[in-house]
Coordinates of C-alpha atoms (C1' of nucleotides) in Angstrom, one line a residue:
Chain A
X174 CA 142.6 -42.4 -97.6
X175 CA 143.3 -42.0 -94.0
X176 CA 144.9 -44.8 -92.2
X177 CA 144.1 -46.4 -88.5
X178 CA 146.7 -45.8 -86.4
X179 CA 146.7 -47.1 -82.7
X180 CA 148.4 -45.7 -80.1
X181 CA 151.4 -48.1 -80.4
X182 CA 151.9 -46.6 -84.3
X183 CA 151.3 -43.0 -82.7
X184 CA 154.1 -43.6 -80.2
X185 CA 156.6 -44.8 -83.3
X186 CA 155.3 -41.6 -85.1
X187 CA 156.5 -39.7 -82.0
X188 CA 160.3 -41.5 -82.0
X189 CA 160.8 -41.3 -85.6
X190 CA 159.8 -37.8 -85.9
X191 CA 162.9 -37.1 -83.2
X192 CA 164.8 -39.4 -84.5
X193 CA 164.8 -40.5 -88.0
X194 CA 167.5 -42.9 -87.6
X195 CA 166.2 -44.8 -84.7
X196 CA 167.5 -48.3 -84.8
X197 CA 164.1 -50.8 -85.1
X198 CA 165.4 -52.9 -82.2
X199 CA 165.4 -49.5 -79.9
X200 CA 162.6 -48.1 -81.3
X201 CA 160.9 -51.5 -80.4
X202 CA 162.4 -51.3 -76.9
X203 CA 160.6 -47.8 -76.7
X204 CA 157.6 -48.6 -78.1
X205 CA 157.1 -51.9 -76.1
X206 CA 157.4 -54.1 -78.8
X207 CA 159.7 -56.5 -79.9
X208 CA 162.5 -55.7 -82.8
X209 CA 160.2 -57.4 -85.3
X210 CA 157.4 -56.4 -84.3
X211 CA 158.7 -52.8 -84.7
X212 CA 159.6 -53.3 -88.0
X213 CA 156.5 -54.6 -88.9
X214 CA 154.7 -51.5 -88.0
X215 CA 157.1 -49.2 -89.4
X216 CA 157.0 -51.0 -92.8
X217 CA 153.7 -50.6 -93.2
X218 CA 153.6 -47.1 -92.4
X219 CA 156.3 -46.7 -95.0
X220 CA 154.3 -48.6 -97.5
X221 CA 150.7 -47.3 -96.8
X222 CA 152.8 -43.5 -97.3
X223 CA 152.0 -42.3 -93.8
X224 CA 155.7 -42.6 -93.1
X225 CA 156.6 -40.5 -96.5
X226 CA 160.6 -40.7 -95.9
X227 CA 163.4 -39.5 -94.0
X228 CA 165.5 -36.5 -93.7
X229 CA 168.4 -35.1 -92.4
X230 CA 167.6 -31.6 -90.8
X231 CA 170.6 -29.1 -91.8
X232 CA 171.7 -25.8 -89.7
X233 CA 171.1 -23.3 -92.0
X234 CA 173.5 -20.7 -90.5
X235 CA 176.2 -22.7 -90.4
X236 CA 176.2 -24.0 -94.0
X237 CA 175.9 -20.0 -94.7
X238 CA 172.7 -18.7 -95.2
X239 CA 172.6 -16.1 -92.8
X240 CA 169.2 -14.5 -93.5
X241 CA 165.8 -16.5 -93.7
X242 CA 162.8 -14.5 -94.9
X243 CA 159.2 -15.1 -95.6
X244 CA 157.8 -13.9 -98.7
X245 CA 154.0 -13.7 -99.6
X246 CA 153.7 -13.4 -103.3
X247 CA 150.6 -11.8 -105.0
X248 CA 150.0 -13.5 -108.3
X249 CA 147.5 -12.5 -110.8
X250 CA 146.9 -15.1 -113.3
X251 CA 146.7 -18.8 -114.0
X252 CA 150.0 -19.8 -115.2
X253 CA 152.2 -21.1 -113.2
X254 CA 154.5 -22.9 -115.0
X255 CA 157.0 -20.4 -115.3
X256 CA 157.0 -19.7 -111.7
X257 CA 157.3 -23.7 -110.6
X258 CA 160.6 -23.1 -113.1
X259 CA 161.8 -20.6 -110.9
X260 CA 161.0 -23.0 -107.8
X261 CA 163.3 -26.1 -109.7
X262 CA 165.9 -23.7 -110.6
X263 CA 166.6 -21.3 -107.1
X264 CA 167.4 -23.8 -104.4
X265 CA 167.4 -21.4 -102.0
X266 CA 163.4 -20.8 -101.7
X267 CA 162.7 -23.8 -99.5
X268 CA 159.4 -24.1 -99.3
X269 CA 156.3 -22.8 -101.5
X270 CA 153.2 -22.8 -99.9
X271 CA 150.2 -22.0 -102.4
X272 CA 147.2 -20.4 -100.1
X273 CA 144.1 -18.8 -100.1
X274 CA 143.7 -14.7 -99.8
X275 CA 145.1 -11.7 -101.6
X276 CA 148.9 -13.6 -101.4
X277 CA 148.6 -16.6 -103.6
X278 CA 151.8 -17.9 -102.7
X279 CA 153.7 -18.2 -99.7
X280 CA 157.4 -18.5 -99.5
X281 CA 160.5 -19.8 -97.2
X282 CA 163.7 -18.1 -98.6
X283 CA 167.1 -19.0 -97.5
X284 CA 169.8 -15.9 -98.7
X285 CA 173.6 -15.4 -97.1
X286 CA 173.1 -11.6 -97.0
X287 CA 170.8 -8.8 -97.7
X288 CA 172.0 -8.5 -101.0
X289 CA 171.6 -12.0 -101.9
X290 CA 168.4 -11.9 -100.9
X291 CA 167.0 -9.0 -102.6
X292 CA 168.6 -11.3 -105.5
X293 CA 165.6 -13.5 -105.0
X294 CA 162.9 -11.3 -104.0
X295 CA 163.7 -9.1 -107.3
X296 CA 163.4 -12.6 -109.6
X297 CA 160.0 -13.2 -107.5
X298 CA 158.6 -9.4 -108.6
X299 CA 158.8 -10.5 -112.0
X300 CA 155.6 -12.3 -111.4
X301 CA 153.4 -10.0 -109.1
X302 CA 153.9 -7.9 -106.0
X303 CA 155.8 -9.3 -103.1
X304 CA 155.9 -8.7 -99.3
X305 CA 158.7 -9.6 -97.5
X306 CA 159.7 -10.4 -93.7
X307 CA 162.7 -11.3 -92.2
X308 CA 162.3 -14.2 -89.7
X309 CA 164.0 -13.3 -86.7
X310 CA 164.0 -16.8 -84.5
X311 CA 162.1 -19.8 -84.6
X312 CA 160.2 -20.3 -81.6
X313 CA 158.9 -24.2 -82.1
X314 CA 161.8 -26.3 -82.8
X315 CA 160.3 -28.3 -86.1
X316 CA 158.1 -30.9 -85.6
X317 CA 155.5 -33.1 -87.0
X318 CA 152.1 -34.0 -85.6
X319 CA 152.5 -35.8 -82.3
X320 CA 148.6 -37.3 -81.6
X321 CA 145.8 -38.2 -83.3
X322 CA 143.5 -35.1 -84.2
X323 CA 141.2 -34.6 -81.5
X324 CA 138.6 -33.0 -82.8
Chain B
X141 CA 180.4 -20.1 -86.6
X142 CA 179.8 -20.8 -90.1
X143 CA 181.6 -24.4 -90.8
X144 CA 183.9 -24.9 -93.9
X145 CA 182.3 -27.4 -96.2
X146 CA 183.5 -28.8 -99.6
X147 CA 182.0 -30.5 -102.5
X148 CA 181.8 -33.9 -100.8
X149 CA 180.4 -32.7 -97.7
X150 CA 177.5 -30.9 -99.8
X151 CA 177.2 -34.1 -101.8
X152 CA 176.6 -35.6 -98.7
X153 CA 174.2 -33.3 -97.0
X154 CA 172.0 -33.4 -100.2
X155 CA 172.3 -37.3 -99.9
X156 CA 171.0 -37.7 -96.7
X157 CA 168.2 -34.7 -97.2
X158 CA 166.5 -36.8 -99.5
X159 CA 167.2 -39.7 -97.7
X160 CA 168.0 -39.6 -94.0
X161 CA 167.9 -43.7 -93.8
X162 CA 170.7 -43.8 -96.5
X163 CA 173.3 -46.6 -95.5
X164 CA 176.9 -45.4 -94.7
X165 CA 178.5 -47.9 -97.4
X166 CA 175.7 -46.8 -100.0
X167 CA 176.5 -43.1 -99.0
X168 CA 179.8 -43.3 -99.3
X169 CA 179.3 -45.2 -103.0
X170 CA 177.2 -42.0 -104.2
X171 CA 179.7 -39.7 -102.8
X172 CA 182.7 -41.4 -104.0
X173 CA 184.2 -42.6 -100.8
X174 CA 184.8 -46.0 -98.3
X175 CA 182.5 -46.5 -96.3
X176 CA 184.4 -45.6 -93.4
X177 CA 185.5 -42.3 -94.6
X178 CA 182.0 -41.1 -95.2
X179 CA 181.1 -42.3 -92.2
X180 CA 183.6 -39.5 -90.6
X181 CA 182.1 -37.1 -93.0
X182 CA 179.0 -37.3 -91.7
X183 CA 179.8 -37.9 -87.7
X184 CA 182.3 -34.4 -88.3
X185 CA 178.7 -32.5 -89.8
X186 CA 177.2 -34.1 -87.3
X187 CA 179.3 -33.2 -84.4
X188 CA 179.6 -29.5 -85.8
X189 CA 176.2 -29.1 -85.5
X190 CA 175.9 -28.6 -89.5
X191 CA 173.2 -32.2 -89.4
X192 CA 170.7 -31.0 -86.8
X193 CA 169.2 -34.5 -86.5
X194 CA 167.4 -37.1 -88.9
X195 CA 163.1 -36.8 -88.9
X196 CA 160.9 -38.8 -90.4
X197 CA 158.1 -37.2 -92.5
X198 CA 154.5 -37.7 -92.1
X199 CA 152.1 -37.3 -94.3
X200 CA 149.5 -35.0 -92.5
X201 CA 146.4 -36.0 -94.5
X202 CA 146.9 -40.1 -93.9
X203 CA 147.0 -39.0 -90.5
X204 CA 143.8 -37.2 -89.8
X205 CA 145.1 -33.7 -90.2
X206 CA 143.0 -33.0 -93.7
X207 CA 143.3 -29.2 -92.9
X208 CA 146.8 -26.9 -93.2
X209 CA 146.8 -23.3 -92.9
X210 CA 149.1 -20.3 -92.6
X211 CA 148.3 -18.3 -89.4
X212 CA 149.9 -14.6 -89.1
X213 CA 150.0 -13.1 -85.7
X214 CA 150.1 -9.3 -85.0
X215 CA 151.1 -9.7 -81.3
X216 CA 151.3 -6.4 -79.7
X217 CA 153.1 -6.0 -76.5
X218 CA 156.6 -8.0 -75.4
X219 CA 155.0 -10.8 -73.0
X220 CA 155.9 -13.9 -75.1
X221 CA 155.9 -16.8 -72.9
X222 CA 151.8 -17.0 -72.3
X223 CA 152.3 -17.7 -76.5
X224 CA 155.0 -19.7 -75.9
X225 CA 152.9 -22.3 -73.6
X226 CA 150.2 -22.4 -76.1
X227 CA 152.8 -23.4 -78.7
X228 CA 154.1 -25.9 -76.2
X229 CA 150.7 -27.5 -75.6
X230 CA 149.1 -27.4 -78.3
X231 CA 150.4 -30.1 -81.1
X232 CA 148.6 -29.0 -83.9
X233 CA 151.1 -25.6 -83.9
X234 CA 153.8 -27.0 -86.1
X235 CA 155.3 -24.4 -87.1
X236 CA 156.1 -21.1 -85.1
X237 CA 158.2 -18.4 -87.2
X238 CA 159.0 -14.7 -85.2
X239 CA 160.0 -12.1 -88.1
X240 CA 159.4 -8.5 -88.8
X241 CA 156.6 -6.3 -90.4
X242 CA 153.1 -5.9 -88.7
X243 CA 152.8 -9.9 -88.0
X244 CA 154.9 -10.5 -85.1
X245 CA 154.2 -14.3 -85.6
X246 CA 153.7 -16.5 -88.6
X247 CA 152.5 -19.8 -87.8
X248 CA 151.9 -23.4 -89.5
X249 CA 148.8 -25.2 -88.2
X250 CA 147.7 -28.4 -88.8
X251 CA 143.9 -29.1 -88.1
X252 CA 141.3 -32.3 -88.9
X253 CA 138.5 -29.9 -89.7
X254 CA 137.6 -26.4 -90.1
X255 CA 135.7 -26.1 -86.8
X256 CA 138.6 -28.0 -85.4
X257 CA 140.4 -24.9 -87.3
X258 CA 138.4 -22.7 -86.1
X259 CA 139.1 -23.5 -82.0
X260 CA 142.9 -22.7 -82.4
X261 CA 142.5 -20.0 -84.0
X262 CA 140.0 -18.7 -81.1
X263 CA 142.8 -19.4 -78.6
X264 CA 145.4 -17.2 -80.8
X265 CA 143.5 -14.3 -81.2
X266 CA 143.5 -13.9 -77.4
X267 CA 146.9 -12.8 -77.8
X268 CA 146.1 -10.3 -80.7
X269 CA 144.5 -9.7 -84.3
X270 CA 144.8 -13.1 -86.6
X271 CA 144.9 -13.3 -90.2
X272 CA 144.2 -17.2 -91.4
X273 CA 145.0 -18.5 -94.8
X274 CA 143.9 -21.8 -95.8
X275 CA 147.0 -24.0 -98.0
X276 CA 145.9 -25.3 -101.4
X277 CA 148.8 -27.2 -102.3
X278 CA 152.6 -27.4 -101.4
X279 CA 153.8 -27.0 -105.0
X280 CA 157.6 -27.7 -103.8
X281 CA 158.5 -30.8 -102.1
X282 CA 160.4 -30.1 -98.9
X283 CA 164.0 -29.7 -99.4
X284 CA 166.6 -28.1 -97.7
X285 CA 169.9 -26.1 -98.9
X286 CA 171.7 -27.9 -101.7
X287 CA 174.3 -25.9 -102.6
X288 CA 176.8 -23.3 -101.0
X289 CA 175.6 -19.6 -100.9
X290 CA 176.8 -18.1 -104.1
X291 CA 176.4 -14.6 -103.4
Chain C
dC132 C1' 217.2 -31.4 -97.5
dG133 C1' 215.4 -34.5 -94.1
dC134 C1' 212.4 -35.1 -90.4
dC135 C1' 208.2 -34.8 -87.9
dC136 C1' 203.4 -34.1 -87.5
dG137 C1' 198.6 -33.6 -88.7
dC138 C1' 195.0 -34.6 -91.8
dG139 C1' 192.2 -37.3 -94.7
dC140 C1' 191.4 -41.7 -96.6
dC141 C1' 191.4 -46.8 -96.5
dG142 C1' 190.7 -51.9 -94.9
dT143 C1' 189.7 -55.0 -91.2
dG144 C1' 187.3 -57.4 -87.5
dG145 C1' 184.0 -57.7 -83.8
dA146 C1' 179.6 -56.0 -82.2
dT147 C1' 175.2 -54.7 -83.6
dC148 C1' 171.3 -54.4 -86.5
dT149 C1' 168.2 -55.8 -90.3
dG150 C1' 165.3 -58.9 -93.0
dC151 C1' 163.2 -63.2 -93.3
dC152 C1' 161.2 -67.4 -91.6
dG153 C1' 158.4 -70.5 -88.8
dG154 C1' 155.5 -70.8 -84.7
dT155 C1' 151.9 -69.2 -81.2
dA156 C1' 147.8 -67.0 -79.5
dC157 C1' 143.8 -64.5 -80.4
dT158 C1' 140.1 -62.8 -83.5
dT159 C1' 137.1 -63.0 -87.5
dT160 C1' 134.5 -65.5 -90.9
dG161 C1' 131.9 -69.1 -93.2
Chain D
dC198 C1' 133.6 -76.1 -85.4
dA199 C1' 137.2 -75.3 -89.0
dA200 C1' 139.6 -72.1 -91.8
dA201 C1' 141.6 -67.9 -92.6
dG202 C1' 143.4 -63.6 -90.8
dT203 C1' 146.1 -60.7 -87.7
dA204 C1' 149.7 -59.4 -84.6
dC205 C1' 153.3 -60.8 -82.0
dC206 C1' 157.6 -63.4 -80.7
dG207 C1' 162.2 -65.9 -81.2
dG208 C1' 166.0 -67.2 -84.0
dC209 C1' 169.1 -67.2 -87.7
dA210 C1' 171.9 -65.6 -91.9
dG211 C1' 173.6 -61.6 -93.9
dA212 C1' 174.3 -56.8 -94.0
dT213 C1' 175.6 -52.8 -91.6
dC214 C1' 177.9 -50.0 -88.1
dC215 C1' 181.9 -48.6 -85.5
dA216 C1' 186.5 -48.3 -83.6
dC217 C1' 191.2 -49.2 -84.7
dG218 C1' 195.6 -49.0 -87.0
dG219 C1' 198.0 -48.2 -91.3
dC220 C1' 199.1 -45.4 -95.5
dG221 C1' 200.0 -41.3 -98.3
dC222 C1' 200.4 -36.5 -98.8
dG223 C1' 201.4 -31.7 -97.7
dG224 C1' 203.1 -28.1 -94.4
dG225 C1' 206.3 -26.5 -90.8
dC226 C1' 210.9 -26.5 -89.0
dG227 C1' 215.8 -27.3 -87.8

DNA sequence: CGCCCGCGCCGTGGATCTGCCGGTACTTTG
DNA sequence: CAAAGTACCGGCAGATCCACGGCGCGGGCG
């Protein structure tokens, strides 16, 4: 299931990860390696899914979601249907994290206001009690892993 | 601060969320446009800030990292920048999130194994009480904001 | 009203990049 | 040793990107 990656398919990890529209003859000057031999490599990442696609990273603040929150939702129960509905249907929870511990579910919420938010977080008490924190910055710009695991 | 977007440019944005590779003349087919005007479209967002960048996304299990958890951090104290080294150095920190409530910190970590696990979350309880939850699943594939804030 | 200006969209052409092919060197296998 | 496999390179045809000038529309102003 895991793949063998040299350091060469590391380094074009690396690139893409910062910059997802890397053209393959740059990212073969980069990397050492010539434009088709870039291409090569980053094909079959693509195809062997350890390259799973590409994204455009948007500012959330300045598209108008002003507050970001986390909320850990307890759940009791085993169906999860309706809640995955809820996922589909509110765009503005991002990301849905399903853990171990007393707060089955952990969630990224994107709101434009207070208000707006306790929108969401009143839909999410529908299904079990929820804890809720306001992020205030994000530290670590996003990234992805950047070296083999080393232990 | 907050830019002035219409329907095309959210068209786009969701385009180019769920593919960041998307070519300018298939864009601007999607969207309704020349090529050449999307291509403005996007370089304005860009420009603006609104597009942060382009990533490509790894799949952390093809890669070695077989193990994701949620760390919270209850950091007392205001000396941030020993944290903020760690989260520099160490790779497997992918995520760093500073909100409210008890847990200063709430952190996404990617690890190969649980002892592996284990070793960063040694090094973060030097800088307070640690409360680790293991991820099952990500029931929601990432996305970002697809829509305006409506309220 | 008539004019000018700015804005957004469009089409074009040259530079660049992509995708595909054949060829080479090295390694693995029978 | 021969055959097959792997990874790389160079080169070419076609697609894409990018900067430019032109067009149409609406707002401001004498």
């Amino acid at each position: 299931m895991t793949e063998n990656l040299d350091a060469t398919d590391w380094a074009i990890l690396v690139e893409l990860q910062q910059d997802g529209r890397l053209p393959l003859t740059e990212l073969g000057r980069r990397v050492s390696l010539s434009a088709s031999a870039a291409t090569e490599r980053v094909k079959r990442l693509e195809s062997a899914g350890v390259i799973a696609g590409y994204r455009a990273q948007v500012d959330l603040g300045r598209v108008g979601y002003a507050v970001l929150a986390v909320i850990r939702l307890k759940y009791p129960g085993s169906k999860h249907e309706p809640l995955h509905r809820l996922l589909e249907r509110r765009t503005e929870i991002l990301e849905c994290l399903r853990t171990t511990g007393d707060d089955c579910y952990t969630l990224k919420v994107a709101a434009s206001s207070m208000s707006h938010l306790e929108q969401i977080a009143d839909e999410l008490s529908a299904f079990g009690s929820t804890n809720t924190n306001l992020v205030y910055s994000e530290p670590l710009p996003y990234r992805g892993p950047q070296t083999p695991p080393r232990s």
